[in-house]
Coordinates of C-alpha atoms in Angstrom, one line a residue:
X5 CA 109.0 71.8 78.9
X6 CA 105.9 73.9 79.3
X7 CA 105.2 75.7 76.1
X8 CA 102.7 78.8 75.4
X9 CA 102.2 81.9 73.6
X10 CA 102.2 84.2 76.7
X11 CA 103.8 83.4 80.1
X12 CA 102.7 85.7 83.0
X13 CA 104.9 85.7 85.9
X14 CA 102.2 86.6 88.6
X15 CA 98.8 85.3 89.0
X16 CA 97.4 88.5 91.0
X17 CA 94.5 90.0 89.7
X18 CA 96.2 92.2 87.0
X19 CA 98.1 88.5 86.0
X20 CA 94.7 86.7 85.9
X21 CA 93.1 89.4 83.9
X22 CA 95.8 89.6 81.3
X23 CA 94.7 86.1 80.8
X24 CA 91.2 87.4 79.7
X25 CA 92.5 89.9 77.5
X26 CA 95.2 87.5 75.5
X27 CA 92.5 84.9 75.7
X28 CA 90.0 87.8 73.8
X29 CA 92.9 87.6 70.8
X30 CA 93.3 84.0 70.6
X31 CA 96.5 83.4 72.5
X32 CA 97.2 81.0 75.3
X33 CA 98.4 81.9 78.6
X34 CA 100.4 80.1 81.5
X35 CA 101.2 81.8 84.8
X36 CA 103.8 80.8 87.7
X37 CA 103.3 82.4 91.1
X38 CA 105.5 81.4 94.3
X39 CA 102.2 81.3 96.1
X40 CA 100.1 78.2 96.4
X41 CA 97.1 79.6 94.9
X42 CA 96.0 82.3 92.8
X43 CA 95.5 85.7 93.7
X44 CA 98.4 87.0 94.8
X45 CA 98.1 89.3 97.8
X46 CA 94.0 89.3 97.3
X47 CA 94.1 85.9 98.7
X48 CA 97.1 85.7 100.6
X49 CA 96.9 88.4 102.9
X50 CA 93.4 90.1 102.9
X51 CA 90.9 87.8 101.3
X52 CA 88.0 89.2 103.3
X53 CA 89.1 92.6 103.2
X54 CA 86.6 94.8 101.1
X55 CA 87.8 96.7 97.9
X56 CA 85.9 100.0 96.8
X57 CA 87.4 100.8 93.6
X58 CA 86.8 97.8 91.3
X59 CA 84.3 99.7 88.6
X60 CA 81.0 97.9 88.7
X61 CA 81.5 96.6 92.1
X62 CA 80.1 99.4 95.2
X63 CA 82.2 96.3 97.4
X64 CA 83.6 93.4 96.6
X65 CA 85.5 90.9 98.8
X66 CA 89.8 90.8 98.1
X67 CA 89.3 87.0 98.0
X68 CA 85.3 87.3 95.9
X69 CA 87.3 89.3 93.2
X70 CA 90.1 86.3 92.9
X71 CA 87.4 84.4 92.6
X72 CA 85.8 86.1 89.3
X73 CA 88.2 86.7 87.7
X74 CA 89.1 82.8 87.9
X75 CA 85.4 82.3 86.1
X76 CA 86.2 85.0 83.9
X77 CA 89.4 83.2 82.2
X78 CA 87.9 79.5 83.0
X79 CA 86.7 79.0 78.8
X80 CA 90.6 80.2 78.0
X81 CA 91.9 76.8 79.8
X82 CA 95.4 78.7 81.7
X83 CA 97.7 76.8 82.7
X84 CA 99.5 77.3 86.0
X85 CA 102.8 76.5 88.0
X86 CA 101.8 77.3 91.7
X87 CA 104.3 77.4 94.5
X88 CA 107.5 77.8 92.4
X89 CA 109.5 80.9 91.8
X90 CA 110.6 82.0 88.4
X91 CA 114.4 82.0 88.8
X92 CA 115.8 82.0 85.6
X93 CA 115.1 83.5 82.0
X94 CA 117.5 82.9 78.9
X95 CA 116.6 84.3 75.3
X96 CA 117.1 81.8 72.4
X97 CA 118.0 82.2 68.8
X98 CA 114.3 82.1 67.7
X99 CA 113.6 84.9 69.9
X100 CA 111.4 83.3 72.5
X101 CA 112.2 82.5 75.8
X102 CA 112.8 80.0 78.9
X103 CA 112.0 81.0 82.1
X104 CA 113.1 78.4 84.7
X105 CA 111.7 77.9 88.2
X106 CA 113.3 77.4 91.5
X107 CA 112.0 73.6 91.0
X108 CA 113.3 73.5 87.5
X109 CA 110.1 73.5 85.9
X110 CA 111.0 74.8 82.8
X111 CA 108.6 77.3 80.4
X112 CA 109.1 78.6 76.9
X113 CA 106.8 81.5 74.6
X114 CA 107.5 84.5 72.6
X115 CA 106.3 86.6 75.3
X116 CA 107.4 86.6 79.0
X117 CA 104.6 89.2 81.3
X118 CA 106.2 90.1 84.8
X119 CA 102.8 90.9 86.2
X120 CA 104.5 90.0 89.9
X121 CA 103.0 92.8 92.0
X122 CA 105.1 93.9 94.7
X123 CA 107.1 91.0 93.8
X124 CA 107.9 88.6 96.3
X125 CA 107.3 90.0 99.5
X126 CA 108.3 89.2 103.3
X127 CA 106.0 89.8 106.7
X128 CA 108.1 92.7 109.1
X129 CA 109.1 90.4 111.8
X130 CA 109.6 92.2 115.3
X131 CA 112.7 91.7 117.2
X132 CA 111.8 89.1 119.4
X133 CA 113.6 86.3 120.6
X134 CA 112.5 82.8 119.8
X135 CA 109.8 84.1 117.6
X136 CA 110.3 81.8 114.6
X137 CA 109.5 79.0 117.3
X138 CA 105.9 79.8 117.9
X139 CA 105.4 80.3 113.7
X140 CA 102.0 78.8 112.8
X141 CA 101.7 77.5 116.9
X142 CA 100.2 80.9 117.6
X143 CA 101.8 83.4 115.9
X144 CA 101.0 84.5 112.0
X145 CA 101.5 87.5 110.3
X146 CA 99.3 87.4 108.1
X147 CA 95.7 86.3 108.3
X148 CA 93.8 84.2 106.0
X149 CA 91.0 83.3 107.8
X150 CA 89.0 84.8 110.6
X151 CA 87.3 81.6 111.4
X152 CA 90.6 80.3 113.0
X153 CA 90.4 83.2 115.8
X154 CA 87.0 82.7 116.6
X155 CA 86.3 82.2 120.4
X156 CA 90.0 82.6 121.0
X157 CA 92.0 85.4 122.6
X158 CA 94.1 87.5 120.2
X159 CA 96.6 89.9 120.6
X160 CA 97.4 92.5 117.9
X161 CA 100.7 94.2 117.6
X162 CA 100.8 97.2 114.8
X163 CA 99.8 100.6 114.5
X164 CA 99.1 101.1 110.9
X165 CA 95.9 100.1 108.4
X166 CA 96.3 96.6 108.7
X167 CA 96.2 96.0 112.6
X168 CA 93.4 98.9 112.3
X169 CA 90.9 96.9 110.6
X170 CA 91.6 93.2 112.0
X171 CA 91.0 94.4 115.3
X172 CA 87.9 96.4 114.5
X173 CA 86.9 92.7 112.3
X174 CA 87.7 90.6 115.3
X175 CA 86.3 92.3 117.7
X176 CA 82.8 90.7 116.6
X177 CA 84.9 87.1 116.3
X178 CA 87.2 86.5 118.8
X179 CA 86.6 85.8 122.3
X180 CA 89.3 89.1 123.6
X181 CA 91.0 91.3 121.5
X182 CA 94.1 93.3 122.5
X183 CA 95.9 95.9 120.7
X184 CA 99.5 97.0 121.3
X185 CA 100.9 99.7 119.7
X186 CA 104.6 101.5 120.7
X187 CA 102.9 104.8 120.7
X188 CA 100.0 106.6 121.2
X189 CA 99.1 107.9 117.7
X190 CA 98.4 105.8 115.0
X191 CA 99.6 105.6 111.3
X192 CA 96.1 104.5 109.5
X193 CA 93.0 106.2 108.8
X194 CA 91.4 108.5 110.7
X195 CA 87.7 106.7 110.8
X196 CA 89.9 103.3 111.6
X197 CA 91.2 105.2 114.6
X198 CA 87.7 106.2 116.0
X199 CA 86.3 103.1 115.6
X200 CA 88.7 101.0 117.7
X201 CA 88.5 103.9 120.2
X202 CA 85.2 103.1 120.4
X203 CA 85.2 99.9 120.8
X204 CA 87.9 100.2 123.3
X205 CA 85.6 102.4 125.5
X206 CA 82.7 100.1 124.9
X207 CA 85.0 96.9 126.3
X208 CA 85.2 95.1 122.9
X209 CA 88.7 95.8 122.0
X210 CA 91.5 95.9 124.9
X211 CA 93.5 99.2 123.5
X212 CA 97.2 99.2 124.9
X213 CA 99.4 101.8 124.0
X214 CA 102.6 103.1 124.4
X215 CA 103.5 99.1 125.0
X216 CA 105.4 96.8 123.3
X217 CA 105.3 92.7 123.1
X218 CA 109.0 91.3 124.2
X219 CA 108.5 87.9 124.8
X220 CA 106.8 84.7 124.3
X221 CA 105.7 82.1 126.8
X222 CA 104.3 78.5 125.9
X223 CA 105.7 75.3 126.1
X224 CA 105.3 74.0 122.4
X225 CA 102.2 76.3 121.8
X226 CA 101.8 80.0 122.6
X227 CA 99.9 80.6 125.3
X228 CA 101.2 84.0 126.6
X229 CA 102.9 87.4 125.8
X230 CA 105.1 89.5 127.9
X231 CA 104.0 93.4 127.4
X232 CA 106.7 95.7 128.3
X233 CA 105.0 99.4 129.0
X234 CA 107.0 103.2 128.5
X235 CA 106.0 104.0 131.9
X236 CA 108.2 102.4 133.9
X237 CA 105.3 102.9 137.1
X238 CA 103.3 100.0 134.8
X239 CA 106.5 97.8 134.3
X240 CA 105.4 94.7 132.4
X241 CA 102.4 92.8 132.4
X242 CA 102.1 89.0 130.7
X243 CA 99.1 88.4 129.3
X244 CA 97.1 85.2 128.2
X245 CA 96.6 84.7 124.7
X246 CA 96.1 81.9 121.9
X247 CA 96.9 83.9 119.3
X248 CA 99.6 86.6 118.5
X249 CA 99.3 88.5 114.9
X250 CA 101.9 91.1 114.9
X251 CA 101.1 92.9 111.5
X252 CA 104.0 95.2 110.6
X253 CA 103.5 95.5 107.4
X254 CA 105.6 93.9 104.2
X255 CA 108.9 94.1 102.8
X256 CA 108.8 93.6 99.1
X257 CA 111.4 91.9 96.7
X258 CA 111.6 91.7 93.5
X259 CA 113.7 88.5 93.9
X260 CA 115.7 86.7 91.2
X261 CA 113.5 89.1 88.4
X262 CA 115.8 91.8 89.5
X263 CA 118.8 89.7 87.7
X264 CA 117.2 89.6 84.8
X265 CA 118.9 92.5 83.0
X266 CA 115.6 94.8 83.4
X267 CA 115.9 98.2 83.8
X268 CA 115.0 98.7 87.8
X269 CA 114.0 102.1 89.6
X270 CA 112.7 102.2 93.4
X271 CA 112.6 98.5 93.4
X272 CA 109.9 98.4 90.2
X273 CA 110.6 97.6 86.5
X274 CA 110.7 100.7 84.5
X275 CA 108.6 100.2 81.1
X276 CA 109.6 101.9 78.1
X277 CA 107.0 103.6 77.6
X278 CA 102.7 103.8 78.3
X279 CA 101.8 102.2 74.6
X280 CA 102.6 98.8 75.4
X281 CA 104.7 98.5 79.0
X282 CA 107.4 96.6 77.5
X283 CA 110.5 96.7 79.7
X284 CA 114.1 97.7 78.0
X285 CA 114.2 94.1 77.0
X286 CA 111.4 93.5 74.0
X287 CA 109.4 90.6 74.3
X288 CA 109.6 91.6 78.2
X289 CA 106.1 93.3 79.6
X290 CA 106.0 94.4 83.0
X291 CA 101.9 95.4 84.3
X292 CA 100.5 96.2 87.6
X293 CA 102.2 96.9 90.8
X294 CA 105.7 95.6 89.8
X295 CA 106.1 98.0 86.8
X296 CA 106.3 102.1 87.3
X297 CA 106.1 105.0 84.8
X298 CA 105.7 108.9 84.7
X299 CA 102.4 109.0 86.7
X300 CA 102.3 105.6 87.7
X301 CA 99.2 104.7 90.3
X302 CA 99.2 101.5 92.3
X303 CA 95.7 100.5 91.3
X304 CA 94.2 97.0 90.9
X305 CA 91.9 98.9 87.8
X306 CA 94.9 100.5 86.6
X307 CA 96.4 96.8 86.4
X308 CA 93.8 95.7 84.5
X309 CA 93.9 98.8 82.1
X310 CA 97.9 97.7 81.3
X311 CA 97.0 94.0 80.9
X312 CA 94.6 95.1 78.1
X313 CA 97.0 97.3 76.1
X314 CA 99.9 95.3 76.6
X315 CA 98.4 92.3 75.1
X316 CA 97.8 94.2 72.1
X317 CA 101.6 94.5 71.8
X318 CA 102.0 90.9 72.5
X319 CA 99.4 90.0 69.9
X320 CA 101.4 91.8 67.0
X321 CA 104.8 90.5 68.1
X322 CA 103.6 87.2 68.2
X323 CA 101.7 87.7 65.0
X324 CA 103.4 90.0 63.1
X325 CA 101.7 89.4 59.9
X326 CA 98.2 89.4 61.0
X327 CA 96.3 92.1 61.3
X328 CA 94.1 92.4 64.3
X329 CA 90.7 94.2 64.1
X330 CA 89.1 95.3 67.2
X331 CA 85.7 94.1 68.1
X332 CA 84.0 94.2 71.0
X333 CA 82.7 91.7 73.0
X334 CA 79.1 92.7 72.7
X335 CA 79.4 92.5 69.4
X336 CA 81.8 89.3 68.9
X337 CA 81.0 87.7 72.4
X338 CA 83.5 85.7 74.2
X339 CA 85.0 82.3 72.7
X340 CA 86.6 79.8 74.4
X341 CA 89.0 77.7 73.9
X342 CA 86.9 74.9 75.9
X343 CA 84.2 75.3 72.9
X344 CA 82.3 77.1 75.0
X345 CA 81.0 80.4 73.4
X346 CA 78.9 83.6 75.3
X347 CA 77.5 86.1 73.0
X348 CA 74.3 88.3 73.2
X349 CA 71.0 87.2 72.4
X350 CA 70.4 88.7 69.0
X351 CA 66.7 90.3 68.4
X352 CA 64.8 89.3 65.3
X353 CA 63.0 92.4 64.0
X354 CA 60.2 91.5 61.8
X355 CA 58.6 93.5 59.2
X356 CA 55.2 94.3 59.1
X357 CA 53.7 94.4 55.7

């Protein structure tokens, strides 16, 4: 039995800043996440994918954020359960509870955080025969790392954000890249658009519209596609390709959470209220993507504005007969739990007599 004072259920960013926060007030903090790392969808799906809206950071990289925010929480010594699902959570009489996984690891505290994102989620698979065949021998849906396209042929099936920018990123990696998209118009933005129009026109991105891939050809290892065109004049064309990333977009799940006896709307825990995001069951917090509100926004900074004031909460339910004080962190710097201890350097002022 793993035991803690808070257990986050998601180690995204908001999960892995909540960390910091409960860290801040003395608590200790163990996260499970189905995935294999941290991160969450940061380093899962778009690791080198830029993000603009991190304050103090004009760009950072998805997977370069993870990344701080793992040095940020290092001196609070987290503990983590990494490719296991949280499946099941039962109160006891004490009040705390036990949240077991899908590999029976088992986890008890006071304080259970649902900081899941999206929740589980699932890649939009197109209707192709025989797909699941060609999984990880050519075909991915998501991708982790460029590197493994480089010098290669790629084919790229999607019209929204996603298939946008990987072909415009590609374009300066892999040996050919093709996009295919069923129509003509496109579902992403409008400076995405022009781009791989102009690199289409300039020969560095093979643009193919109003097509669709039907088929895959390989013998143990993709090494084709079958590209069925709208005008029937065209027919279908099979194309040569190592690599075929058809990027759909995901379908998320809240999974076994949504058993839990939360209070669910539009597939996202509602919280009670903005003071302290606990969910309809106290002792419950829900922060970040996974939770919604009146004027909720999807925001990795709003995340980490929720992990802060939820913890908060957490501190006085935990400790209800302590009083916390406030102090800030240039005042009271940042101790850790592994000894370690950042603080300003404080200036001597000497008198002059």
């Amino acid at each position: 039995m793993i035991k803690t004072d808070m257990l986050i259920i998601g180690a995204g960013p908001t999960g892995l800043f909540a960390v910091f926060e409960a860290g801040l007030l003395k608590m200790k903090c163990h996260l499970i996440d189905a995935l294999p790392q941290p991160g969450g969808q940061c380093s899962e799906i778009y690791p080198k994918k830029p993000i603009y809206d991190i304050p103090g950071f004009p760009e950072v990289l998805a997977g370069d954020l993870v990344d701080n925010l793992m040095e940020q929480i290092k001196p609070f010594e987290p503990g983590f359960t990494l490719g296991e699902r949280a499946e099941t959570i039962e109160k006891q009489e004490d009040g705390s509870f036990i949240v077991t996984t899908n590999k029976g690891t088992s986890h008890q505290a006071p304080v259970v955080v649902i900081a899941g994102g999206l929740g589980s989620f699932e890649p939009r698979k197109p209707p192709i025969k025989g797909i699941q065949d060609y999984e990880d021998k050519g075909v991915a849906y998501i991708i982790r790392d460029p590197e493994v396209y480089r010098d290669k042929k790629v084919v790229i099936a999607g019209g929204g954000d996603s298939a946008l920018d990987w072909s415009i990123f590609l374009a300066d990696v892999a040996k050919e890249v093709s996009l295919v998209h069923r129509r003509k118009d496109f579902r992403g933005a409008l400076d995405s658009v022009e781009k791989v129009e102009e690199l289409s026109k300039i020969g560095k991105i093979n643009l193919i519209t109003d097509a669709e891939v039907v088929d895959l050809k390989g013998e143990g290892q993709l090494d084709a596609v079958l590209i069925r065109h709208k005008d029937e004049a065209r027919g279908e064309e099979l194309k040569e390709t190592d690599h075929f990333i058809p990027l759909f977009g995901l379908s998320p799940k809240l999974g076994p959470i949504a058993n839990w006896g939360l209070e669910i709307e539009k597939n996202a825990i509602k919280v009670d209220n903005t003071y302290d995001y606990q969910t309809n069951i106290p002792g419950i917090y829900a922060i970040g993507d996974v939770n919604t509100y009146k004027g909720k926004l999807k925001l990795i900074l709003c995340g980490f504005h929720e992990a802060a004031i939820m913890c908060q909460s957490a501190y006085q339910k935990i400790n209800p007969d302590k009083k916390y004080v406030m102090k800030y962190t240039t005042v009271s710097g940042v101790s850790g739990f592994d000894g370690s201890k950042k603080e300003a350097k404080r200036e001597v002022v000497k008198s002059i007599n």
